[in-house]
Structures are given as C-alpha cells and as structure tokens.
Amino acid sequence: MTARSRQRPARTAGMSAKEEILARLRTALDVPRPDEITTAEDIPRDYQRADHKQETSTDPTKIRNLLVRRLEDYTAVVHRTTSSQAPAAIATALGDAEQVVVPTALPPEWTRELNARVVPDAGSLGPRELNGIDAVLTGCHTAIASTGTIVLGGDERSGRRAISLVPDHHVIVVDAALADQVVLGVPKGIERMNTDPAAAWTMISGPSATSDIELDRVEGVHGPRRLDVVLIEPDPEPQEPEEPAPNTDPQETRTA
C-alpha cells in the first residue's frame, strides 16, 4: 500500500463488522497525513473578538435597546428605570409575591419598597422550601444584548443556582451603570465569564420553555415560568433651558 493510499483492507471470510471497522481504523492511522498537523495556536482567532469595533463603538443606548427587544421576543417583561426609581420598579416587577428569596449580599436598597417577606438565602434552603416561595430576586453578572442572554455567576448578587431555578417567578436586576455589565456580543460576554472559569455559570434567555412531542409549548419545566428584568439605566443628562429667540417682528420694531 502506498503512503497516500485510501484503499480499504480486504474483507476475509468470517470477519465480523467489528473486526472490519478496527481494520479500517488501523489502515487509516498508518497512512501519513497529507498536510501539516495544526495546533490550537495555528487557528486564526481574529475573525471576531471581544474588542471588535462593533462592540466598542456602538452607542450604549442602542445596545440596551437591542437587549430589551431580544428579552421581549422571549416573552420576558422588561422594566426600564433609573437608580433612584429602581426600588419602586422592583416592587412592581414582584407584584403580589408574599415571600421573596434573595442572595445574602443583594443591595439592601433594592428591597426597600417591598411589602413581601424577604428571605435571605444562606445555603440552607432545599428544593421543598424554595418551592413554597413565590419569587426570587437576583442581580446578574452580564447581559448579552445580541442574544438576549442574562448570565448568572453564582456570586454575591446572582446567588446559588438553585434559588434561580425552583421558584416560579424570577426577577433579575441588570445594572447598566456598572462597567460592562451590558455587552453587545457573545465574545465580550465570554471574556467576562473567563475571569472565573470554574464558576457555576447559568445563562438565561427568557422564561423556561420547552415543547413536547406534539410541539405544544410548555413553560416552567426547567426553571421559572415568569421572568421580569429590571434594567437600571443611567440618569438622563440634564438639558439646558433654551434661550428665547430674538424678536424679529418688524411691526413691533417700528412701534418701539
């Protein structure tokens, strides 16, 4: 057999299918590669990067608008607000929930206007206890606008994965005032996640939904049935009052 031959090994009488497959593998492994062996370092990585021009030059307002559109496409409810109005928006998003579980390090001002009983999660709540709680309130690590994906990292604001999966209603606060919490594309989001590769990352794109064999949509099977996102945006820039235009009426000029 020549070095570049792809000839199959001859099948002999009594050879089983398993033996034939293994013989083909041995033949293929014995043939030298027709090209040079490449490594991971040889693969070009400049096709799209976290510092891509589109990521760094797009207006942040446009990025937030895209995030809102994607989330609403996934049937999530988005509440756009500012830092000063965030507690009221969070209370509206939670609605008539009577018990709300929160991570232990959630900013206290986020629960300031809640009428519900706030249950800090110290890691002792099991699935049965969480199933009896109406809603969960968390922050997030990153929000990816192009895919409408919100990333939870199991950190102090995101909490344990269990608390974001068992309660039927999940309210997530996305704070666009924090540096790079809202990004445009997946590469930038993965770059932020790569700061802690061992974290228990959870990526959420809308409420939990699946379809059965008859393609009937079923919600709430793999997580919360309802998803509300409170998007905290920067306060609008104060606008200077406009100066009155000079009087150019010739009639008033002649009267004066």
Short mmCIF file of C-alpha atoms in Angstrom, two decimals:
data_model
loop_
_atom_site.label_atom_id
_atom_site.label_comp_id
_atom_site.label_asym_id
_atom_site.label_seq_id
_atom_site.Cartn_x
_atom_site.Cartn_y
_atom_site.Cartn_z
CA MET A 1 0.00 0.00 0.00
CA THR A 2 1.37 3.43 -0.91
CA ALA A 3 1.78 6.21 1.64
CA ARG A 4 -1.24 8.17 0.31
CA SER A 5 -3.45 5.18 -0.44
CA ARG A 6 -7.01 5.14 0.87
CA GLN A 7 -7.59 1.53 -0.15
CA ARG A 8 -9.84 -0.38 2.22
CA PRO A 9 -8.48 -3.58 3.79
CA ALA A 10 -9.72 -6.74 2.12
CA ARG A 11 -12.55 -8.39 3.97
CA THR A 12 -11.89 -12.03 4.61
CA ALA A 13 -14.38 -14.76 5.19
CA GLY A 14 -15.61 -14.90 8.76
CA MET A 15 -14.56 -11.28 9.53
CA SER A 16 -17.14 -9.59 11.74
CA ALA A 17 -18.29 -5.99 11.30
CA LYS A 18 -16.34 -5.02 14.42
CA GLU A 19 -13.13 -6.55 13.08
CA GLU A 20 -13.62 -4.80 9.73
CA ILE A 21 -14.12 -1.42 11.42
CA LEU A 22 -10.99 -1.87 13.55
CA ALA A 23 -9.00 -2.93 10.47
CA ARG A 24 -10.07 0.22 8.65
CA LEU A 25 -9.00 2.32 11.62
CA ARG A 26 -5.56 0.66 11.72
CA THR A 27 -5.14 1.27 7.99
CA ALA A 28 -6.12 4.92 8.30
CA LEU A 29 -3.77 5.50 11.24
CA ASP A 30 -0.85 4.01 9.33
CA VAL A 31 -1.21 6.48 6.43
CA PRO A 32 0.82 9.69 6.87
CA ARG A 33 -1.19 12.92 6.90
CA PRO A 34 -1.21 14.71 3.51
CA ASP A 35 -0.94 18.11 5.29
CA GLU A 36 0.88 19.53 8.28
CA ILE A 37 -0.52 18.92 11.73
CA THR A 38 -2.07 22.11 13.13
CA THR A 39 -2.35 23.06 16.76
CA ALA A 40 -4.74 25.34 18.59
CA GLU A 41 -2.22 28.17 18.26
CA ASP A 42 -2.30 27.86 14.45
CA ILE A 43 -6.03 28.57 14.20
CA PRO A 44 -6.78 32.21 13.33
CA ARG A 45 -8.71 33.95 16.09
CA ASP A 46 -9.06 37.44 14.60
CA TYR A 47 -12.43 36.82 12.92
CA GLN A 48 -14.31 38.15 15.96
CA ARG A 49 -13.01 39.36 19.28
CA ALA A 50 -14.34 40.90 22.44
CA ASP A 51 -12.73 44.20 21.41
CA HIS A 52 -14.33 44.09 17.96
CA LYS A 53 -15.06 47.54 16.54
CA GLN A 54 -18.81 46.98 16.70
CA GLU A 55 -18.56 46.13 20.40
CA THR A 56 -16.51 49.17 21.30
CA SER A 57 -18.07 51.79 19.04
CA THR A 58 -21.81 51.10 19.34
CA ASP A 59 -23.81 53.63 21.34
CA PRO A 60 -24.65 52.10 24.76
CA THR A 61 -28.26 53.26 24.38
CA LYS A 62 -28.59 51.22 21.18
CA ILE A 63 -27.11 48.19 22.95
CA ARG A 64 -29.67 48.49 25.76
CA ASN A 65 -32.50 48.92 23.25
CA LEU A 66 -31.39 45.74 21.48
CA LEU A 67 -31.28 43.87 24.79
CA VAL A 68 -34.84 44.96 25.58
CA ARG A 69 -36.11 43.84 22.16
CA ARG A 70 -34.48 40.42 22.50
CA LEU A 71 -35.84 39.90 26.01
CA GLU A 72 -39.34 40.86 24.95
CA ASP A 73 -39.08 38.47 22.00
CA TYR A 74 -38.56 35.74 24.61
CA THR A 75 -41.76 36.88 26.42
CA ALA A 76 -39.83 38.37 29.34
CA VAL A 77 -41.23 41.56 30.89
CA VAL A 78 -38.73 44.44 30.98
CA HIS A 79 -38.96 47.39 33.38
CA ARG A 80 -36.69 50.26 32.37
CA THR A 81 -35.80 52.57 35.23
CA THR A 82 -33.06 54.64 36.86
CA SER A 83 -31.14 54.15 40.10
CA SER A 84 -33.43 56.41 42.10
CA GLN A 85 -36.58 54.67 40.84
CA ALA A 86 -35.19 51.11 40.93
CA PRO A 87 -36.79 50.09 44.29
CA ALA A 88 -40.24 51.04 43.00
CA ALA A 89 -39.66 49.22 39.70
CA ILE A 90 -38.52 46.09 41.55
CA ALA A 91 -41.63 46.18 43.76
CA THR A 92 -43.79 46.48 40.62
CA ALA A 93 -42.00 43.56 38.96
CA LEU A 94 -42.54 41.31 42.00
CA GLY A 95 -46.23 42.15 42.04
CA ASP A 96 -48.23 40.39 44.76
CA ALA A 97 -45.48 37.96 45.82
CA GLU A 98 -45.70 37.32 49.57
CA GLN A 99 -42.27 35.72 50.02
CA VAL A 100 -39.13 36.59 48.06
CA VAL A 101 -35.79 34.79 48.36
CA VAL A 102 -32.68 36.90 47.73
CA PRO A 103 -28.90 36.37 47.79
CA THR A 104 -27.30 37.41 51.06
CA ALA A 105 -25.29 40.28 49.51
CA LEU A 106 -28.08 41.81 47.42
CA PRO A 107 -28.01 45.64 47.70
CA PRO A 108 -30.44 46.48 50.54
CA GLU A 109 -31.95 49.43 48.66
CA TRP A 110 -33.37 47.02 46.06
CA THR A 111 -35.77 45.59 48.65
CA ARG A 112 -36.58 48.89 50.35
CA GLU A 113 -40.12 49.21 48.98
CA LEU A 114 -41.15 45.56 49.07
CA ASN A 115 -44.23 44.53 51.02
CA ALA A 116 -43.26 40.88 50.71
CA ARG A 117 -41.31 38.92 53.31
CA VAL A 118 -37.65 38.89 52.24
CA VAL A 119 -35.87 35.56 52.83
CA PRO A 120 -32.06 35.81 52.60
CA ASP A 121 -30.57 32.59 51.21
CA ALA A 122 -27.74 31.31 53.38
CA GLY A 123 -27.49 27.99 51.54
CA SER A 124 -29.79 26.05 53.85
CA LEU A 125 -32.97 26.25 51.76
CA GLY A 126 -33.69 23.00 49.97
CA PRO A 127 -35.92 22.35 46.95
CA ARG A 128 -39.04 21.84 49.08
CA GLU A 129 -38.57 25.14 50.92
CA LEU A 130 -37.78 27.00 47.70
CA ASN A 131 -40.83 25.52 46.00
CA GLY A 132 -43.01 27.22 48.64
CA ILE A 133 -41.52 30.66 47.92
CA ASP A 134 -43.33 32.90 45.44
CA ALA A 135 -40.40 34.63 43.73
CA VAL A 136 -36.65 35.14 43.65
CA LEU A 137 -34.85 38.47 43.23
CA THR A 138 -31.24 38.46 41.99
CA GLY A 139 -28.72 40.62 40.24
CA CYS A 140 -26.66 39.33 37.33
CA HIS A 141 -23.08 39.11 36.11
CA THR A 142 -23.51 40.02 32.42
CA ALA A 143 -26.30 40.73 29.94
CA ILE A 144 -25.60 39.96 26.26
CA ALA A 145 -27.74 42.16 24.04
CA SER A 146 -27.35 40.38 20.68
CA THR A 147 -28.77 37.11 22.07
CA GLY A 148 -30.91 38.45 24.90
CA THR A 149 -28.97 36.28 27.34
CA ILE A 150 -28.52 37.08 31.02
CA VAL A 151 -25.60 35.39 32.78
CA LEU A 152 -25.69 34.48 36.45
CA GLY A 153 -22.39 33.59 38.03
CA GLY A 154 -23.27 32.17 41.44
CA ASP A 155 -21.70 35.27 43.00
CA GLU A 156 -22.97 37.51 45.77
CA ARG A 157 -25.60 39.17 43.56
CA SER A 158 -26.64 36.15 41.49
CA GLY A 159 -26.94 33.70 44.37
CA ARG A 160 -26.97 29.91 44.22
CA ARG A 161 -28.20 28.25 41.05
CA ALA A 162 -30.99 26.51 43.00
CA ILE A 163 -32.73 29.73 44.01
CA SER A 164 -32.94 30.86 40.36
CA LEU A 165 -34.41 27.55 39.18
CA VAL A 166 -37.03 26.44 41.70
CA PRO A 167 -39.29 29.47 42.42
CA ASP A 168 -41.89 30.10 39.73
CA HIS A 169 -41.10 33.82 39.27
CA HIS A 170 -37.62 35.26 38.74
CA VAL A 171 -36.87 38.98 38.83
CA ILE A 172 -33.37 39.91 37.61
CA VAL A 173 -31.86 43.35 38.07
CA VAL A 174 -29.48 44.40 35.30
CA ASP A 175 -27.48 47.47 36.30
CA ALA A 176 -26.23 49.17 33.14
CA ALA A 177 -24.37 51.72 35.28
CA LEU A 178 -21.83 49.03 36.22
CA ALA A 179 -18.91 48.79 33.82
CA ASP A 180 -19.53 46.30 31.00
CA GLN A 181 -22.47 44.58 32.68
CA VAL A 182 -24.44 45.06 29.45
CA VAL A 183 -22.38 43.99 26.42
CA LEU A 184 -23.25 43.71 22.74
CA GLY A 185 -21.90 40.33 21.66
CA VAL A 186 -21.12 36.84 22.91
CA PRO A 187 -17.28 37.20 22.64
CA LYS A 188 -17.30 40.06 25.16
CA GLY A 189 -19.63 38.13 27.42
CA ILE A 190 -17.40 35.04 27.32
CA GLU A 191 -14.37 37.21 28.04
CA ARG A 192 -16.07 38.49 31.21
CA MET A 193 -17.03 34.96 32.22
CA ASN A 194 -13.46 33.79 31.66
CA THR A 195 -12.34 35.78 34.71
CA ASP A 196 -13.68 32.85 36.77
CA PRO A 197 -13.85 29.75 34.54
CA ALA A 198 -14.70 27.48 37.47
CA ALA A 199 -17.84 29.38 38.45
CA ALA A 200 -21.27 27.75 38.17
CA TRP A 201 -22.46 29.85 35.26
CA THR A 202 -26.15 29.95 34.36
CA MET A 203 -27.20 31.51 31.05
CA ILE A 204 -30.84 32.58 30.79
CA SER A 205 -32.59 33.54 27.55
CA GLY A 206 -36.18 34.16 28.55
CA PRO A 207 -38.50 32.16 30.82
CA SER A 208 -38.16 28.39 30.96
CA ALA A 209 -39.94 26.85 27.97
CA THR A 210 -39.91 23.58 26.07
CA SER A 211 -42.11 21.64 23.65
CA ASP A 212 -43.46 18.13 23.89
CA ILE A 213 -43.60 15.62 21.04
CA GLU A 214 -46.69 17.35 19.63
CA LEU A 215 -44.89 20.74 19.67
CA ASP A 216 -47.14 22.13 22.40
CA ARG A 217 -45.24 24.82 24.30
CA VAL A 218 -44.84 24.09 28.00
CA GLU A 219 -43.41 26.70 30.36
CA GLY A 220 -41.83 26.28 33.76
CA VAL A 221 -40.45 22.77 33.32
CA HIS A 222 -36.75 23.59 33.66
CA GLY A 223 -36.98 26.82 35.66
CA PRO A 224 -39.21 29.83 36.42
CA ARG A 225 -42.33 30.25 34.35
CA ARG A 226 -42.19 34.06 34.63
CA LEU A 227 -39.17 36.28 34.05
CA ASP A 228 -39.07 40.01 34.79
CA VAL A 229 -35.97 42.09 34.08
CA VAL A 230 -35.43 45.44 35.80
CA LEU A 231 -32.97 47.39 33.66
CA ILE A 232 -31.32 50.22 35.60
CA GLU A 233 -30.13 52.83 33.12
CA PRO A 234 -28.05 55.97 33.66
CA ASP A 235 -29.96 59.09 34.62
CA PRO A 236 -30.70 61.28 31.61
CA GLU A 237 -28.40 64.20 31.04
CA PRO A 238 -29.93 67.46 32.32
CA GLN A 239 -30.87 69.68 29.41
CA GLU A 240 -30.07 73.38 29.48
CA PRO A 241 -33.08 75.68 29.09
CA GLU A 242 -33.36 77.15 25.64
CA GLU A 243 -32.78 80.87 25.29
CA PRO A 244 -35.72 82.81 23.84
CA ALA A 245 -35.32 83.66 20.21
CA PRO A 246 -34.68 87.35 19.44
CA ASN A 247 -37.70 89.38 18.36
CA THR A 248 -37.53 90.00 14.63
CA ASP A 249 -41.10 91.23 14.07
CA PRO A 250 -40.73 94.45 12.03
CA GLN A 251 -44.13 95.75 13.26
CA GLU A 252 -43.05 95.66 16.92
CA THR A 253 -39.73 97.22 15.95
CA ARG A 254 -41.47 100.19 14.29
CA THR A 255 -43.82 100.60 17.26
CA ALA A 256 -40.90 100.73 19.65
#
